[in-house]
Short mmCIF file of C-alpha atoms in Angstrom, two decimals:
data_model
loop_
_atom_site.label_atom_id
_atom_site.label_comp_id
_atom_site.label_asym_id
_atom_site.label_seq_id
_atom_site.Cartn_x
_atom_site.Cartn_y
_atom_site.Cartn_z
CA MET A 81 -0.82 17.03 22.23
CA ASP A 82 1.50 19.97 21.67
CA TYR A 83 4.75 19.36 19.82
CA ASP A 84 7.79 21.61 19.92
CA VAL A 85 9.58 20.93 16.64
CA LYS A 86 13.00 22.42 16.00
CA VAL A 87 13.89 22.57 12.31
CA SER A 88 17.54 22.70 11.25
CA ASP A 89 18.63 24.68 8.20
CA GLU A 90 19.18 21.36 6.40
CA GLU A 91 15.67 20.15 7.25
CA PHE A 92 14.20 23.50 6.19
CA GLU A 93 15.95 23.27 2.84
CA LYS A 94 14.84 19.66 2.34
CA ALA A 95 11.16 20.42 2.99
CA LYS A 96 8.73 20.85 0.09
CA ALA A 97 6.18 22.94 2.02
CA PHE A 98 5.40 24.03 5.57
CA VAL A 99 2.68 24.31 8.18
CA LEU A 100 3.05 27.49 10.22
CA CYS A 101 2.88 26.60 13.92
CA PHE A 102 0.32 28.40 16.05
CA PRO A 103 2.18 31.18 17.94
CA GLU A 104 2.23 31.95 21.66
CA TYR A 105 0.77 35.38 20.96
CA TYR A 106 -2.97 35.94 20.75
CA CYS A 107 -5.34 38.76 19.86
CA GLU A 108 -8.86 39.04 21.18
CA GLU A 109 -12.10 38.79 19.24
CA TYR A 110 -15.20 40.79 20.17
CA GLU A 111 -17.68 39.19 22.54
CA ASP A 112 -20.63 40.62 20.61
CA ILE A 113 -19.39 39.74 17.09
CA GLU A 114 -19.08 36.12 16.08
CA ASN A 115 -16.53 35.36 13.38
CA GLU A 116 -18.59 33.06 11.20
CA TYR A 117 -17.78 29.96 9.21
CA SER A 118 -19.87 27.89 6.86
CA GLU A 119 -20.42 24.88 9.11
CA CYS A 120 -21.86 21.45 8.37
CA GLU A 121 -24.72 20.74 10.77
CA SER A 122 -23.88 17.04 10.77
CA CYS A 123 -20.08 16.78 11.21
CA HIS A 124 -19.38 20.40 12.27
CA SER A 125 -16.54 20.80 9.77
CA LYS A 126 -15.97 24.47 9.00
CA GLU A 127 -15.01 26.49 5.92
CA LYS A 128 -13.91 30.12 5.93
CA THR A 129 -16.37 32.32 4.04
CA ASN A 130 -15.88 35.66 2.31
CA SER A 131 -17.10 37.45 5.44
CA LEU A 132 -14.35 39.47 7.10
CA PHE A 133 -13.21 38.49 10.57
CA TYR A 134 -13.07 40.98 13.44
CA ALA A 135 -10.52 41.47 16.22
CA GLN A 136 -10.09 44.01 19.01
CA PRO A 137 -7.38 46.65 18.41
CA LYS A 138 -5.57 46.05 21.69
CA GLY A 139 -3.00 43.78 23.32
CA TYR A 140 -0.60 42.17 20.86
CA ILE A 141 -2.04 44.03 17.87
CA LYS A 142 -1.65 47.44 19.51
CA LYS A 143 1.84 46.76 20.89
CA HIS A 144 3.18 45.34 17.64
CA GLU A 145 1.19 47.10 14.92
CA ASN A 146 4.40 48.37 13.25
CA ASP A 147 6.30 45.09 13.54
CA TYR A 148 6.71 41.98 11.44
CA GLY A 149 4.72 39.30 13.18
CA PHE A 150 1.59 37.23 13.57
CA ALA A 151 -0.74 35.99 16.29
CA GLY A 152 -3.62 33.61 16.75
CA LEU A 153 -7.23 34.70 17.06
CA ASP A 154 -8.35 33.51 20.48
CA GLY A 155 -11.75 32.13 19.43
CA THR A 156 -10.87 30.44 16.12
CA GLY A 157 -8.07 28.53 14.49
CA GLU A 158 -7.07 31.46 12.28
CA LEU A 159 -3.79 33.36 12.23
CA LEU A 160 -3.61 37.15 12.05
CA LEU A 161 -0.60 38.32 10.02
CA LEU A 162 0.39 41.89 10.85
CA PRO A 163 0.18 44.39 7.95
CA LYS A 164 3.94 44.95 7.76
CA LEU A 165 4.59 41.23 7.29
CA VAL A 166 1.90 40.97 4.60
CA GLU A 167 3.38 43.96 2.75
CA LYS A 168 6.76 42.21 2.83
CA LEU A 169 5.20 39.04 1.44
CA LYS A 170 3.45 40.96 -1.34
CA LYS A 171 6.63 42.85 -2.29
CA SER A 172 8.40 39.48 -2.48
CA GLY A 173 5.94 38.23 -5.07
CA VAL A 174 3.20 36.56 -3.03
CA ASP A 175 -0.16 37.40 -4.62
CA LYS A 176 -2.48 39.67 -2.63
CA LYS A 177 -5.35 37.22 -3.28
CA TYR A 178 -3.99 35.01 -0.50
CA PHE A 179 -4.68 37.60 2.22
CA GLN A 180 -8.06 38.60 3.63
CA PRO A 181 -8.29 41.62 5.98
CA ILE A 182 -9.14 41.25 9.67
CA ILE A 183 -10.77 44.46 10.89
CA SER A 184 -11.89 46.31 13.99
CA LYS A 185 -15.42 47.62 14.59
CA SER A 186 -14.26 50.96 13.18
CA LYS A 187 -13.25 49.08 9.98
CA LYS A 188 -9.52 49.59 10.54
CA ILE A 189 -7.43 46.81 9.00
CA LEU A 190 -5.54 45.21 11.88
CA GLY A 191 -3.97 42.41 9.91
CA TYR A 192 -4.75 39.63 7.46
CA THR A 193 -5.53 35.94 7.47
CA PHE A 194 -4.54 33.42 4.82
CA ILE A 195 -7.21 32.51 2.27
CA THR A 196 -6.94 30.34 -0.83
CA ASP A 197 -9.07 28.39 -3.26
CA ASN A 198 -6.21 25.99 -4.02
CA ILE A 199 -7.18 22.70 -2.41
CA LEU A 200 -4.57 19.95 -2.63
CA PRO A 201 -5.62 16.57 -4.05
CA GLN A 202 -7.17 14.01 -1.71
CA LYS A 203 -4.58 11.98 0.25
CA SER A 204 -1.71 14.10 -1.10
CA TYR A 205 -1.00 15.57 2.36
CA ILE A 206 -0.23 12.95 5.01
CA ASP A 207 -0.23 13.64 8.74
CA GLU A 208 0.12 10.37 10.63
CA ASN A 209 -0.47 12.06 13.97
CA TYR A 210 -4.10 12.09 12.80
CA LYS A 211 -6.41 9.24 11.87
CA PHE A 212 -9.44 8.95 9.60
CA GLU A 213 -12.62 9.68 11.55
CA ASN A 214 -15.36 9.63 8.93
CA GLN A 215 -16.65 10.90 5.62
CA CYS A 216 -19.72 12.95 6.40
CA GLU A 217 -22.85 11.57 4.77
CA LYS A 218 -24.27 15.08 4.40
CA CYS A 219 -21.37 17.24 3.16
CA GLU A 220 -19.05 14.37 2.08
CA ARG A 221 -16.07 16.04 3.73
CA ILE A 222 -13.34 13.75 5.05
CA ASN A 223 -12.71 14.34 8.75
CA MET A 224 -9.47 13.51 10.55
CA THR A 225 -8.95 13.55 14.31
CA GLU A 226 -5.83 13.41 16.42
CA ASN A 227 -4.54 9.90 17.02
CA GLU A 228 -4.27 9.79 20.81
CA ASN A 229 -2.43 6.47 20.67
CA ILE A 230 0.64 8.12 19.11
CA PHE A 231 2.76 10.02 21.64
CA TYR A 232 5.52 11.33 19.37
CA PHE A 233 5.74 13.63 16.39
CA ILE A 234 5.67 12.01 12.95
CA PRO A 235 6.98 14.20 10.09
CA LYS A 236 4.26 15.53 7.81
CA ARG A 237 4.51 14.40 4.20
CA ILE A 238 3.31 15.33 0.74
CA THR A 239 3.10 13.19 -2.39
CA GLU A 240 4.53 14.04 -5.81
CA GLU A 241 0.98 14.85 -6.94
CA GLY A 242 0.60 17.25 -4.03
CA ILE A 243 3.88 18.98 -4.89
CA LYS A 244 2.74 19.46 -8.50
CA ASN A 245 -0.38 21.23 -7.21
CA LEU A 246 1.35 23.48 -4.66
CA LYS A 247 0.78 27.24 -4.81
CA ASP A 248 2.07 29.79 -2.29
CA VAL A 249 -0.94 29.19 -0.02
CA ASN A 250 -2.89 25.92 -0.06
CA LYS A 251 -5.55 24.00 1.85
CA THR A 252 -5.64 20.30 2.53
CA TYR A 253 -8.48 18.28 1.06
CA GLU A 254 -9.12 16.65 4.41
CA PHE A 255 -10.41 18.44 7.52
CA TYR A 256 -8.26 18.22 10.66
CA ASP A 257 -10.20 18.73 13.89
CA GLU A 258 -12.98 20.34 11.80
CA TYR A 259 -10.76 22.70 9.74
CA ARG A 260 -8.70 22.35 6.59
CA GLU A 261 -4.97 22.77 7.26
CA ILE A 262 -3.17 25.71 5.61
CA ILE A 263 0.00 24.63 3.78
CA ILE A 264 2.44 27.35 2.69
CA SER A 265 5.18 27.20 0.09
CA LYS A 266 8.88 27.33 0.89
CA LYS A 267 9.01 30.88 -0.49
CA VAL A 268 6.33 32.10 1.93
CA ALA A 269 7.95 30.23 4.84
CA GLN A 270 11.39 31.66 4.03
CA ILE A 271 10.11 35.26 4.07
CA ILE A 272 8.34 34.70 7.39
CA LYS A 273 11.41 32.97 8.83
CA GLU A 274 13.66 35.88 7.86
CA ASN A 275 11.38 38.51 9.39
CA VAL A 276 9.69 36.91 12.42
CA PRO A 277 12.18 35.59 15.01
CA TYR A 278 9.61 33.52 16.92
CA ALA A 279 8.09 31.83 13.85
CA LYS A 280 8.11 28.03 13.98
CA PHE A 281 7.20 25.60 11.25
CA TYR A 282 6.32 21.98 10.72
CA PRO A 283 8.25 20.93 7.59
CA VAL A 284 6.32 18.91 5.03
CA ILE A 285 8.67 16.46 3.32
CA LEU A 286 8.34 14.34 0.17
CA ASP A 287 6.53 11.06 0.77
CA ASN A 288 8.90 8.64 -0.92
CA ARG A 289 7.95 5.48 0.98
CA ASN A 290 6.31 3.79 -2.02
#
């Protein structure tokens, strides 16, 4: 299910963190180069490795190489942030360690994808549009899948413990449709919001139901 979530200025200010929505724009990967993950053979959950990802220097990337923006890689769940946007984020105090280059075959840096070793505590991020699927007996990862019985958007939440552990770029403990979710801080979201007109976010609000 695809949700179109409009966030008011009040809701943006209230949020503790954000999930950056996948954009309409895409960039193409190479047919003869597979962007590799470390994948569990049993549950197929995937982790980004230190290997650089590749993309073709055409289409969105070529047309917008000097713009602030981002696009999705067509074969994976990763985002490609254009160099100008990443430079803006770095100049605004976001550590360069959170960005890994995406390159062409000629080794030109076309953009960057988010990376982080900051994994939020288990059950600190709550997305009720997903349900528990299993804990893999082999890798012990917790896998969540979309709850097809829920037909409306439920706000994403984070516990006090999760907030205490937030950095500028974070990963969820749980795997959603085989990948960890990237959670960005309000600072990162604000910079992107100010510079990319088409950027959309899912706000992550404090879980104060207990």
